[in-house]
CSV table of C-alpha atoms in Angstrom, one decimal:
chain,number,residue,atom,x,y,z
A,1,MET,CA,-0.2,0.0,0.0
A,2,ASP,CA,1.0,3.2,-0.7
A,3,ASP,CA,0.0,6.5,1.3
A,4,GLU,CA,-2.9,7.2,-1.2
A,5,THR,CA,-4.4,4.1,-1.1
A,6,ILE,CA,-7.9,3.7,-0.1
A,7,VAL,CA,-8.3,2.0,2.8
A,8,CYS,CA,-12.1,3.1,3.6
A,9,ARG,CA,-14.0,3.1,0.2
A,10,CYS,CA,-17.0,4.6,1.0
A,11,GLU,CA,-15.3,7.3,2.9
A,12,ASP,CA,-12.7,7.9,1.0
A,13,ILE,CA,-10.2,7.3,4.0
A,14,THR,CA,-6.5,6.9,2.8
A,15,TYR,CA,-3.8,4.5,4.1
A,16,GLN,CA,-1.8,7.5,5.2
A,17,GLU,CA,-4.9,9.2,7.1
A,18,VAL,CA,-5.3,6.1,9.2
A,19,VAL,CA,-1.3,6.3,9.6
A,20,ASP,CA,-1.5,9.7,10.8
A,21,THR,CA,-4.8,8.4,13.2
A,22,VAL,CA,-2.9,5.9,14.4
A,23,ASP,CA,0.0,8.2,15.1
A,24,GLU,CA,-2.5,10.4,17.4
A,25,GLY,CA,-2.9,8.1,19.8
A,26,TYR,CA,-6.1,6.5,18.3
A,27,THR,CA,-5.0,2.6,18.1
A,28,THR,CA,-8.6,1.0,18.7
A,29,LEU,CA,-10.9,0.3,15.8
A,30,ASP,CA,-13.9,1.8,17.7
A,31,GLU,CA,-11.8,5.7,17.8
A,32,ILE,CA,-10.5,5.5,14.2
A,33,LYS,CA,-14.1,4.7,13.0
A,34,ARG,CA,-15.5,7.5,15.0
A,35,LYS,CA,-12.9,9.7,14.3
A,36,LEU,CA,-12.5,8.8,10.4
A,37,ARG,CA,-16.0,7.5,9.8
A,38,CYS,CA,-14.2,4.3,8.4
A,39,GLY,CA,-16.9,1.5,8.8
A,40,MET,CA,-20.0,3.9,9.3
A,41,GLY,CA,-20.3,3.9,5.4
A,42,PRO,CA,-22.8,1.5,3.2
A,43,CYS,CA,-20.1,-1.4,3.9
A,44,GLN,CA,-20.2,-1.4,7.3
A,45,GLY,CA,-16.8,-1.8,7.7
A,46,ARG,CA,-16.7,-4.9,6.0
A,47,THR,CA,-14.3,-3.6,3.5
A,48,CYS,CA,-11.8,-1.2,6.1
A,49,MET,CA,-11.7,-2.8,9.6
A,50,ARG,CA,-9.5,-5.7,9.0
A,51,LEU,CA,-6.9,-3.2,6.6
A,52,ILE,CA,-6.9,-1.0,9.5
A,53,ALA,CA,-6.5,-3.3,12.0
A,54,ARG,CA,-3.4,-4.5,10.2
A,55,ILE,CA,-2.1,-0.9,10.1
A,56,ILE,CA,-2.7,-0.6,13.8
A,57,LYS,CA,-1.0,-3.9,14.2
A,58,GLU,CA,1.8,-2.5,12.4
A,59,LYS,CA,2.2,0.9,14.2
A,60,THR,CA,2.1,-0.8,18.0
A,61,GLY,CA,3.2,-4.1,17.7
A,62,ARG,CA,-0.2,-5.3,19.3
A,63,HIS,CA,-1.5,-8.9,18.1
A,64,LEU,CA,-4.4,-8.8,16.0
A,65,ASP,CA,-6.3,-11.1,18.6
A,66,GLU,CA,-6.1,-8.5,20.7
A,67,ILE,CA,-7.2,-5.6,18.3
A,68,LEU,CA,-11.0,-5.7,18.7
A,69,MET,CA,-13.8,-5.1,16.1
A,70,PRO,CA,-16.5,-2.4,16.9
A,71,ALA,CA,-19.5,-3.8,17.9
A,72,SER,CA,-22.0,-4.9,14.9
A,73,ARG,CA,-25.1,-2.7,14.2
A,74,PRO,CA,-27.8,-4.1,12.9
A,75,PRO,CA,-29.4,-5.1,9.8
A,76,GLU,CA,-26.2,-6.6,9.0
A,77,LYS,CA,-26.6,-4.7,5.4
A,78,PRO,CA,-28.5,-1.7,4.0
A,79,VAL,CA,-32.1,-2.2,3.9
A,80,PRO,CA,-34.7,0.4,3.1
A,81,LEU,CA,-36.6,2.0,5.5
A,82,GLY,CA,-40.1,0.9,3.5
A,83,ILE,CA,-39.2,-2.4,4.6
A,84,PHE,CA,-39.6,-2.6,8.3
A,85,ALA,CA,-42.4,0.2,7.8
A,86,SER,CA,-44.4,-2.4,6.2
A,87,TYR,CA,-43.9,-4.7,8.1
A,88,GLU,CA,-45.1,-3.4,11.5
A,89,VAL,CA,-48.4,-5.7,12.3
A,90,GLY,CA,-51.0,-4.3,11.9
A,91,SER,CA,-50.0,-1.4,9.2
A,92,LYS,CA,-52.3,-0.2,6.7
A,93,ASN,CA,-49.9,-1.3,3.7
A,94,ALA,CA,-48.3,-4.5,5.7
A,95,ARG,CA,-51.0,-6.8,3.5
A,96,ASN,CA,-50.7,-5.1,0.1
A,97,CYS,CA,-46.6,-5.1,0.4
A,98,LYS,CA,-44.9,-7.9,-1.6
A,99,ARG,CA,-41.5,-6.4,0.5
A,100,SER,CA,-42.8,-7.2,3.4
A,101,GLU,CA,-44.2,-10.7,1.9
A,102,GLN,CA,-40.6,-11.3,1.5
A,103,PHE,CA,-39.2,-10.4,4.4
A,104,ARG,CA,-41.5,-12.1,6.4
A,105,SER,CA,-40.7,-15.3,4.6
A,106,ILE,CA,-37.0,-14.8,6.0
A,107,PHE,CA,-37.4,-13.6,9.2
A,108,GLY,CA,-40.9,-15.2,10.2
A,109,GLY,CA,-43.4,-13.1,11.7
A,110,LYS,CA,-47.4,-12.8,11.2
A,111,ASP,CA,-49.5,-10.4,10.6
A,112,GLU,CA,-52.5,-9.1,12.6
B,1,MET,CA,-10.6,26.4,45.1
B,2,ARG,CA,-7.4,28.5,44.9
B,3,GLY,CA,-7.4,28.5,48.7
B,4,ILE,CA,-7.8,24.6,48.5
B,5,VAL,CA,-5.2,23.9,45.9
B,6,SER,CA,-2.7,25.9,48.3
B,7,GLU,CA,-3.9,24.1,50.8
B,8,ALA,CA,-3.1,21.0,49.5
B,9,ASN,CA,0.3,21.6,48.2
B,10,ASN,CA,1.5,23.2,51.4
B,11,SER,CA,0.7,19.5,53.2
B,12,GLU,CA,3.6,17.1,53.2
B,13,ALA,CA,1.7,14.0,53.6
B,14,PHE,CA,0.8,13.5,49.8
B,15,SER,CA,3.9,15.7,48.2
B,16,GLU,CA,5.0,11.9,46.6
B,17,ALA,CA,1.7,11.3,45.5
B,18,LYS,CA,0.1,11.6,42.1
B,19,MET,CA,-2.3,15.0,42.6
B,20,SER,CA,-4.7,16.5,40.7
B,21,ASP,CA,-6.8,19.7,41.2
B,22,VAL,CA,-9.7,18.3,40.2
B,23,ALA,CA,-10.7,14.9,39.1
B,24,VAL,CA,-13.5,14.9,36.1
B,25,ILE,CA,-15.1,11.2,36.0
B,26,GLY,CA,-16.5,10.3,33.0
B,27,GLY,CA,-15.1,11.7,29.3
B,28,GLY,CA,-18.1,12.3,27.5
B,29,ILE,CA,-18.9,15.7,26.4
B,30,ASN,CA,-19.5,16.8,29.9
B,31,GLY,CA,-16.5,16.0,31.4
B,32,CYS,CA,-14.3,16.9,28.3
B,33,ALA,CA,-16.0,20.9,28.4
B,34,LEU,CA,-15.5,21.2,32.1
B,35,ALA,CA,-11.6,19.8,32.0
B,36,TYR,CA,-11.1,22.7,29.4
B,37,GLU,CA,-12.9,25.4,30.8
B,38,LEU,CA,-11.1,24.5,33.9
B,39,ALA,CA,-7.7,24.4,32.1
B,40,LYS,CA,-8.7,28.1,30.9
B,41,LYS,CA,-9.0,29.4,34.5
B,42,GLY,CA,-5.3,27.6,35.5
B,43,VAL,CA,-7.0,25.1,37.1
B,44,ASN,CA,-5.7,20.6,36.6
B,45,ALA,CA,-8.1,18.3,35.6
B,46,THR,CA,-7.4,14.8,35.1
B,47,VAL,CA,-10.6,13.2,33.4
B,48,PHE,CA,-11.3,9.6,34.1
B,49,GLU,CA,-13.0,7.8,31.1
B,50,LYS,CA,-13.5,4.0,31.3
B,51,GLY,CA,-13.9,3.5,27.2
B,52,TYR,CA,-12.4,6.1,24.6
B,53,LEU,CA,-14.1,9.8,24.6
B,54,GLY,CA,-17.6,9.9,23.5
B,55,SER,CA,-17.9,6.2,24.2
B,56,GLY,CA,-21.1,6.5,26.6
B,57,ALA,CA,-24.3,8.8,25.7
B,58,THR,CA,-22.4,11.6,24.4
B,59,GLY,CA,-21.1,9.2,21.3
B,60,ARG,CA,-24.5,7.4,21.0
B,61,CYS,CA,-26.7,10.7,20.7
B,62,GLY,CA,-28.3,12.5,17.9
B,63,GLY,CA,-26.6,15.5,18.1
B,64,GLY,CA,-29.6,18.0,18.4
B,65,ILE,CA,-29.3,21.6,19.9
B,66,ARG,CA,-32.5,22.7,21.1
B,67,GLN,CA,-33.9,25.7,22.4
B,68,GLN,CA,-37.5,25.1,22.6
B,69,PHE,CA,-38.1,24.1,26.0
B,70,ASP,CA,-40.9,24.4,28.5
B,71,THR,CA,-39.0,25.4,31.4
B,72,GLU,CA,-37.2,28.5,32.0
B,73,ASP,CA,-33.9,26.8,33.3
B,74,ASN,CA,-33.8,24.6,30.2
B,75,ILE,CA,-34.7,27.5,28.0
B,76,ARG,CA,-32.0,29.9,29.4
B,77,LEU,CA,-29.2,26.8,30.1
B,78,VAL,CA,-29.4,26.0,25.8
B,79,MET,CA,-30.2,29.6,24.5
B,80,GLU,CA,-26.5,30.5,26.4
B,81,SER,CA,-25.1,26.8,25.2
B,82,VAL,CA,-26.2,28.2,21.3
B,83,LYS,CA,-24.1,31.5,22.1
B,84,ILE,CA,-20.9,28.9,22.5
B,85,PHE,CA,-21.7,26.5,19.6
B,86,GLU,CA,-22.1,29.4,17.3
B,87,LYS,CA,-18.3,30.6,17.8
B,88,MET,CA,-16.6,27.3,18.8
B,89,GLU,CA,-15.2,26.4,15.4
B,90,LYS,CA,-13.2,29.7,16.3
B,91,GLU,CA,-12.5,29.3,20.0
B,92,LEU,CA,-11.4,25.9,19.5
B,93,GLY,CA,-10.2,25.3,16.2
B,94,TYR,CA,-12.0,22.2,15.4
B,95,ASP,CA,-14.9,21.4,12.1
B,96,ILE,CA,-17.5,20.5,14.6
B,97,GLU,CA,-20.6,20.2,11.6
B,98,TYR,CA,-22.5,22.7,13.1
B,99,ASP,CA,-25.8,23.5,11.3
B,100,GLN,CA,-28.3,25.8,12.4
B,101,GLY,CA,-31.4,24.2,10.3
B,102,GLY,CA,-33.6,25.0,12.9
B,103,TYR,CA,-36.3,22.7,15.3
B,104,LEU,CA,-39.6,21.8,13.8
B,105,VAL,CA,-41.9,20.7,16.9
B,106,LEU,CA,-44.7,19.5,15.6
B,107,ALA,CA,-48.2,19.9,17.3
B,108,HIS,CA,-51.0,17.3,17.1
B,109,SER,CA,-53.8,18.4,18.7
B,110,ASP,CA,-55.8,21.7,19.9
B,111,GLU,CA,-54.7,20.7,23.2
B,112,GLU,CA,-50.9,20.6,22.1
B,113,LYS,CA,-51.3,23.8,20.1
B,114,GLU,CA,-52.2,25.9,23.0
B,115,ARG,CA,-49.4,24.6,24.7
B,116,PHE,CA,-47.1,25.3,22.6
B,117,LYS,CA,-48.7,28.7,21.6
B,118,LYS,CA,-47.8,29.4,25.2
B,119,ASN,CA,-44.4,28.0,25.1
B,120,VAL,CA,-43.4,30.2,22.5
B,121,GLU,CA,-44.6,33.1,24.4
B,122,LEU,CA,-42.3,31.9,27.0
B,123,GLN,CA,-39.4,31.6,25.1
B,124,ARG,CA,-39.9,34.8,23.1
B,125,SER,CA,-40.1,36.5,26.1
B,126,MET,CA,-36.6,35.8,26.8
B,127,GLY,CA,-35.1,36.7,23.9
B,128,LEU,CA,-35.6,33.6,21.7
B,129,GLY,CA,-36.6,33.7,18.2
B,130,VAL,CA,-39.2,31.3,17.7
B,131,ASN,CA,-42.4,31.1,15.8
B,132,PHE,CA,-45.9,28.9,16.0
B,133,LEU,CA,-46.6,28.0,12.0
B,134,GLU,CA,-50.0,26.9,11.1
B,135,LYS,CA,-50.1,23.7,8.7
B,136,GLU,CA,-49.7,25.6,5.4
B,137,GLU,CA,-46.7,27.7,6.9
B,138,ILE,CA,-45.0,24.5,7.9
B,139,LYS,CA,-45.4,23.2,4.0
B,140,GLU,CA,-43.7,26.1,2.7
B,141,LEU,CA,-40.9,25.7,5.1
B,142,CYS,CA,-40.3,22.1,4.8
B,143,PRO,CA,-42.0,20.7,1.6
B,144,ILE,CA,-40.4,17.2,1.9
B,145,LEU,CA,-42.4,16.5,5.0
B,146,ASP,CA,-46.2,15.3,4.7
B,147,VAL,CA,-48.1,17.3,7.4
B,148,ASP,CA,-51.3,15.2,6.4
B,149,GLY,CA,-49.1,11.9,7.1
B,150,ALA,CA,-47.3,13.5,10.4
B,151,LYS,CA,-50.9,14.5,11.4
B,152,ALA,CA,-49.3,18.0,12.5
B,153,VAL,CA,-51.9,20.8,13.2
B,154,GLY,CA,-49.4,23.3,13.9
B,155,ALA,CA,-46.1,23.8,14.8
B,156,THR,CA,-43.3,25.8,16.7
B,157,PHE,CA,-39.8,26.9,14.4
B,158,CYS,CA,-36.7,28.2,16.0
B,159,GLN,CA,-33.8,28.6,13.3
B,160,THR,CA,-31.2,28.5,15.4
B,161,ASP,CA,-31.6,25.2,16.9
B,162,GLY,CA,-29.3,22.6,15.2
B,163,HIS,CA,-26.8,19.9,15.4
B,164,ALA,CA,-23.2,19.3,15.7
B,165,ASN,CA,-21.2,16.4,15.5
B,166,PRO,CA,-20.6,14.9,19.0
B,167,PHE,CA,-17.5,13.5,18.6
B,168,ARG,CA,-16.2,16.1,16.9
B,169,VAL,CA,-17.1,18.8,19.9
B,170,THR,CA,-15.7,16.3,22.6
B,171,GLU,CA,-12.5,15.8,20.6
B,172,ALA,CA,-11.9,19.4,19.9
B,173,TYR,CA,-12.7,19.9,23.9
B,174,ALA,CA,-10.8,17.3,24.9
B,175,LYS,CA,-7.6,18.2,22.4
B,176,ASN,CA,-7.6,21.8,23.6
B,177,ALA,CA,-8.0,21.0,27.3
B,178,GLU,CA,-4.6,18.9,27.0
B,179,ARG,CA,-3.2,21.4,24.8
B,180,LEU,CA,-4.0,23.7,27.9
B,181,GLY,CA,-2.7,21.3,30.7
B,182,ALA,CA,-5.2,19.1,31.1
B,183,GLU,CA,-4.8,15.3,31.6
B,184,ILE,CA,-7.1,12.3,29.6
B,185,LYS,CA,-6.7,9.4,30.8
B,186,THR,CA,-8.9,6.8,28.6
B,187,PHE,CA,-10.1,3.3,28.8
B,188,THR,CA,-9.0,3.7,33.0
B,189,GLU,CA,-12.2,3.1,35.1
B,190,VAL,CA,-12.9,4.4,38.5
B,191,LYS,CA,-13.1,1.4,40.8
B,192,GLY,CA,-13.5,3.5,44.3
B,193,ILE,CA,-13.5,6.5,45.3
B,194,LYS,CA,-12.3,7.0,49.5
B,195,LYS,CA,-12.8,10.5,50.9
B,196,GLU,CA,-10.4,11.5,53.8
B,197,LYS,CA,-8.9,14.9,53.8
B,198,ARG,CA,-8.5,14.3,50.1
B,199,PHE,CA,-10.1,12.4,47.8
B,200,GLU,CA,-8.2,9.7,46.6
B,201,ILE,CA,-9.3,8.0,43.3
B,202,ILE,CA,-8.4,4.4,42.8
B,203,THR,CA,-8.5,2.6,38.9
B,204,GLU,CA,-7.0,-0.8,38.2
B,205,LYS,CA,-3.7,0.8,37.2
B,206,GLU,CA,-3.1,3.8,40.1
B,207,LYS,CA,-4.3,5.9,42.6
B,208,MET,CA,-4.5,9.4,42.8
B,209,PHE,CA,-5.4,12.2,44.8
B,210,ALA,CA,-7.7,15.4,44.2
B,211,ASP,CA,-9.3,18.2,46.0
B,212,VAL,CA,-12.4,18.1,43.8
B,213,VAL,CA,-14.1,15.4,42.6
B,214,VAL,CA,-16.9,16.2,39.7
B,215,ASN,CA,-18.8,13.2,38.8
B,216,ALA,CA,-20.1,13.6,35.1
B,217,ALA,CA,-20.1,9.9,34.4
B,218,GLY,CA,-23.6,9.8,32.7
B,219,CYS,CA,-26.0,7.0,33.4
B,220,TYR,CA,-23.0,5.6,35.8
B,221,SER,CA,-23.5,8.7,37.5
B,222,LYS,CA,-26.0,7.1,40.6
B,223,GLN,CA,-22.9,4.4,41.2
B,224,ILE,CA,-19.8,7.0,41.4
B,225,ALA,CA,-21.7,9.3,43.4
B,226,GLU,CA,-22.4,6.0,46.0
B,227,MET,CA,-18.9,5.9,45.9
B,228,VAL,CA,-18.6,8.7,48.9
B,229,GLY,CA,-22.2,8.0,50.0
B,230,VAL,CA,-24.3,10.4,47.8
B,231,LYS,CA,-27.3,9.5,47.1
B,232,LEU,CA,-29.2,10.4,43.7
B,233,PRO,CA,-32.4,10.0,42.4
B,234,ASN,CA,-31.3,9.2,38.9
B,235,LYS,CA,-32.5,6.1,36.7
B,236,PRO,CA,-30.6,5.1,33.0
B,237,TYR,CA,-33.0,4.3,30.5
B,238,ARG,CA,-32.2,2.8,27.1
B,239,HIS,CA,-33.0,5.0,23.8
B,240,GLU,CA,-32.6,3.5,20.6
B,241,ILE,CA,-31.3,5.5,17.3
B,242,LEU,CA,-30.8,5.0,13.6
B,243,ALA,CA,-28.5,6.5,10.5
B,244,THR,CA,-29.3,5.6,7.0
B,245,GLU,CA,-27.5,6.2,4.2
B,246,SER,CA,-26.1,9.7,3.0
B,247,LEU,CA,-28.0,11.5,0.1
B,248,LYS,CA,-27.9,14.9,-0.9
B,249,PRO,CA,-29.1,17.8,1.2
B,250,VAL,CA,-32.8,17.3,1.2
B,251,LEU,CA,-34.2,18.0,5.3
B,252,LYS,CA,-33.1,21.4,6.7
B,253,PRO,CA,-35.0,21.2,10.2
B,254,MET,CA,-34.7,18.9,12.7
B,255,ILE,CA,-38.5,17.4,12.9
B,256,ILE,CA,-39.3,16.0,16.7
B,257,SER,CA,-42.8,15.3,18.0
B,258,PHE,CA,-43.5,14.5,21.6
B,259,MET,CA,-46.6,12.7,20.8
B,260,ASP,CA,-45.2,10.2,18.7
B,261,GLY,CA,-41.5,10.4,20.5
B,262,ILE,CA,-39.8,10.8,17.3
B,263,TYR,CA,-37.1,12.7,16.1
B,264,PHE,CA,-34.6,13.3,12.8
B,265,CYS,CA,-32.4,15.5,11.1
B,266,GLN,CA,-29.9,15.4,7.9
B,267,HIS,CA,-26.5,15.6,9.3
B,268,LYS,CA,-24.0,17.2,7.0
B,269,THR,CA,-22.6,14.4,6.3
B,270,GLY,CA,-25.8,13.8,4.4
B,271,GLN,CA,-27.3,10.6,6.3
B,272,ILE,CA,-30.5,11.0,8.0
B,273,VAL,CA,-30.0,10.0,11.8
B,274,GLY,CA,-33.5,9.8,14.0
B,275,GLY,CA,-34.8,8.0,16.9
B,276,ILE,CA,-37.9,7.0,18.7
B,277,GLY,CA,-39.2,6.6,22.2
B,278,ASN,CA,-40.4,3.4,23.5
B,279,PRO,CA,-42.8,4.7,26.4
B,280,ASP,CA,-42.5,0.9,27.7
B,281,GLU,CA,-38.8,0.8,28.1
B,282,PRO,CA,-37.6,-0.9,31.4
B,283,SER,CA,-35.4,0.9,33.3
B,284,GLY,CA,-31.6,-0.5,33.5
B,285,ILE,CA,-28.5,0.2,31.5
B,286,ASN,CA,-29.0,-2.0,28.0
B,287,THR,CA,-27.3,-0.5,24.8
B,288,GLU,CA,-28.6,-3.8,22.8
B,289,SER,CA,-30.9,-2.9,19.4
B,290,SER,CA,-34.4,-3.8,19.0
B,291,PHE,CA,-36.2,-4.8,16.4
B,292,TRP,CA,-39.2,-3.1,18.3
B,293,PHE,CA,-37.2,0.6,17.5
B,294,LEU,CA,-36.4,-0.6,13.7
B,295,GLU,CA,-40.3,-1.4,12.5
B,296,LYS,CA,-41.3,1.6,14.9
B,297,MET,CA,-38.9,4.3,14.2
B,298,ALA,CA,-39.4,3.2,10.2
B,299,SER,CA,-43.1,3.0,10.3
B,300,THR,CA,-43.2,6.2,11.9
B,301,ILE,CA,-40.7,8.3,9.5
B,302,THR,CA,-42.3,7.0,6.5
B,303,ARG,CA,-45.4,8.2,7.1
B,304,TYR,CA,-43.6,11.6,7.9
B,305,ILE,CA,-41.9,11.9,4.6
B,306,PRO,CA,-42.8,8.9,2.4
B,307,SER,CA,-40.3,9.1,-0.3
B,308,PHE,CA,-38.1,7.9,2.7
B,309,LYS,CA,-39.5,4.8,1.8
B,310,ASN,CA,-36.8,3.5,-0.8
B,311,LEU,CA,-34.0,5.3,1.6
B,312,ASN,CA,-31.2,2.5,3.1
B,313,VAL,CA,-31.0,2.1,7.1
B,314,LEU,CA,-27.1,1.3,7.9
B,315,ARG,CA,-27.0,0.7,11.0
B,316,GLN,CA,-28.9,1.3,14.5
B,317,TRP,CA,-27.9,1.5,18.1
B,318,ALA,CA,-28.4,2.3,21.6
B,319,GLY,CA,-27.6,5.2,23.9
B,320,MET,CA,-28.7,5.8,27.6
B,321,TYR,CA,-30.6,8.9,29.4
B,322,ASP,CA,-29.4,9.6,32.5
B,323,VAL,CA,-33.3,10.6,33.8
B,324,THR,CA,-33.9,12.7,37.0
B,325,PRO,CA,-37.8,12.5,38.3
B,326,ASP,CA,-38.0,16.3,36.8
B,327,ALA,CA,-36.1,15.5,33.2
B,328,ARG,CA,-33.5,17.8,34.5
B,329,PRO,CA,-30.2,18.3,35.1
B,330,ILE,CA,-28.4,18.2,38.7
B,331,LEU,CA,-25.8,20.3,39.0
B,332,GLY,CA,-23.4,21.5,41.2
B,333,LYS,CA,-22.7,20.8,45.4
B,334,THR,CA,-23.7,17.8,47.4
B,335,ASN,CA,-23.6,17.2,51.0
B,336,VAL,CA,-19.9,15.7,50.9
B,337,LYS,CA,-17.9,18.9,50.5
B,338,ASN,CA,-15.8,19.5,47.4
B,339,PHE,CA,-17.4,16.6,45.5
B,340,PHE,CA,-19.9,18.1,42.7
B,341,VAL,CA,-22.8,16.6,40.6
B,342,VAL,CA,-23.0,17.4,36.5
B,343,CYS,CA,-25.8,14.9,35.6
B,344,GLY,CA,-29.0,13.8,35.1
B,345,PHE,CA,-29.4,15.1,31.3
B,346,SER,CA,-32.4,13.4,30.8
B,347,GLY,CA,-31.1,13.2,27.2
B,348,HIS,CA,-30.2,16.9,26.7
B,349,GLY,CA,-26.6,16.5,28.0
B,350,PHE,CA,-24.9,17.3,24.9
B,351,MET,CA,-27.1,20.4,24.4
B,352,VAL,CA,-26.5,22.1,27.4
B,353,ALA,CA,-22.9,21.1,27.6
B,354,PRO,CA,-20.6,24.4,26.7
B,355,VAL,CA,-22.5,26.4,29.4
B,356,THR,CA,-23.0,23.9,32.3
B,357,ALA,CA,-18.9,23.5,32.0
B,358,LYS,CA,-18.5,27.1,32.2
B,359,LEU,CA,-21.0,27.0,35.0
B,360,MET,CA,-19.4,24.3,37.1
B,361,SER,CA,-15.9,25.5,36.3
B,362,GLU,CA,-17.5,28.9,37.6
B,363,LEU,CA,-18.5,27.3,40.8
B,364,ILE,CA,-15.5,25.1,41.2
B,365,VAL,CA,-12.7,27.8,40.9
B,366,ASP,CA,-14.8,31.2,41.8
B,367,GLY,CA,-17.5,29.9,44.2
B,368,LYS,CA,-20.0,31.2,42.3
B,369,THR,CA,-21.8,31.2,38.8
B,370,SER,CA,-22.4,33.9,36.2
B,371,MET,CA,-25.9,32.1,35.5
B,372,PRO,CA,-28.4,30.7,39.0
B,373,ILE,CA,-28.5,26.9,38.8
B,374,ASP,CA,-29.9,27.0,42.6
B,375,ASN,CA,-33.2,25.5,40.8
B,376,LEU,CA,-31.1,23.0,38.9
B,377,SER,CA,-29.1,21.5,42.6
B,378,ILE,CA,-29.8,18.1,44.5
B,379,GLU,CA,-31.3,20.2,47.1
B,380,ARG,CA,-34.5,20.4,45.1
B,381,PHE,CA,-35.6,17.1,45.4
B,382,LYS,CA,-35.9,17.5,49.2
B,383,LYS,CA,-38.8,19.7,49.0
B,384,GLY,CA,-40.7,17.4,47.0
B,385,VAL,CA,-42.3,20.0,44.5
B,386,ILE,CA,-40.8,19.8,41.4
B,387,ARG,CA,-41.7,21.5,38.3
B,388,LYS,CA,-41.0,18.7,35.6
B,389,GLU,CA,-39.8,19.4,31.9
B,390,GLY,CA,-42.1,18.1,29.4
B,391,ALA,CA,-40.9,19.2,26.5
B,392,VAL,CA,-38.4,15.6,26.0
B,393,VAL,CA,-38.5,13.4,22.8
B,394,GLY,CA,-36.7,10.2,22.2
């Protein structure tokens, strides 16, 4: 990786920016996530977190096992609000929404 | 305070031990802002934070800054706070993503409308630029909002309300505090406090002595207070929130409704961030996410703004409100000398922190404050009659 290599594609964060942040004293993924917004974009950290963990390891000498992943936040992948909205039990459009049916077939649950 | 410090310095007993004038417990917005204000007054503070800065309620909050309250204390506090927020980027040298897009507070019934009109009267008498809007005016101000879908019959709007990025603000205060001599200890949990001549702060790593202790531990402030025998009436409640993917600017004001318990806005980075309260939420420390919230938030926000049905939710999370019996903060002295509390913000800690930090630094260093905070002292709960803040959301 060179200095300009993009580590976080969602937020356009480069290798050098991560290195500078670690040098500033932020040596956990939780802190770097909040400082640089890595892991807050559409991929939710799937692309960048392991790469950043490696940078922390290189800079601090800590073992990868000691570098904890930030808490995983639901939903696991981006889901439109409309799907959850139509899922609400008893809501007017629950019965008419195909997405809602698909959703129920995956996650279970029933109408009023 | 200066008296206390010089007395401490003359004492020989602890000359070898690590000393700090003030130990601040909690590295959220209030702890960091207080460390900065104390440092500005030349008082050296040490902040103890059990996680990273802002890992508690601060980093989990929506970042809203609202002056439209219904008790004078809260209105006055946030009005003063806004004055500080407006100059903060310059004073602290950080981009805090501050946006004064205003707060649009929806009324859903004639009864609420009347109450809001009274609030506006009170707020205007205090110098706040706030207006009551009829339905048509809401549509004009915020065309993306479906006023009928939201079942709104009126609203109040204050342009100088807004929001900022809580991580940026916390970091800005912390870095400036350190620059002026404060010490900030992250990943350092306070395990105990002993009160003898001074306070002894016990952590896993070390002991430290301090003349003054400030409890700014958010939902843990009750436990911290118990370490010195101070009882707080606070109770923790979980509140959930979500963020969507980013989109071009479509929503200027923060939209809130006390009836639906919802609030949401668009941050400068483009995402929609908001939450909705669960009236049946039991008290207790819990930061798990619930499916109930996701459904309730999604169904309510898409009723307010139908086009959001195609907007992707990226993540949901939860944080703790540190709630007092009257939903107003507890600031000031306690019955243990030199043990101060800055807690009980009941969901509004971020928005008032700049001013509460300033007032607390005045109280600790000068012994008096530039704005009265007696109404917010812990003593008020002994009197029995309390005036509850009604304008609480989420």
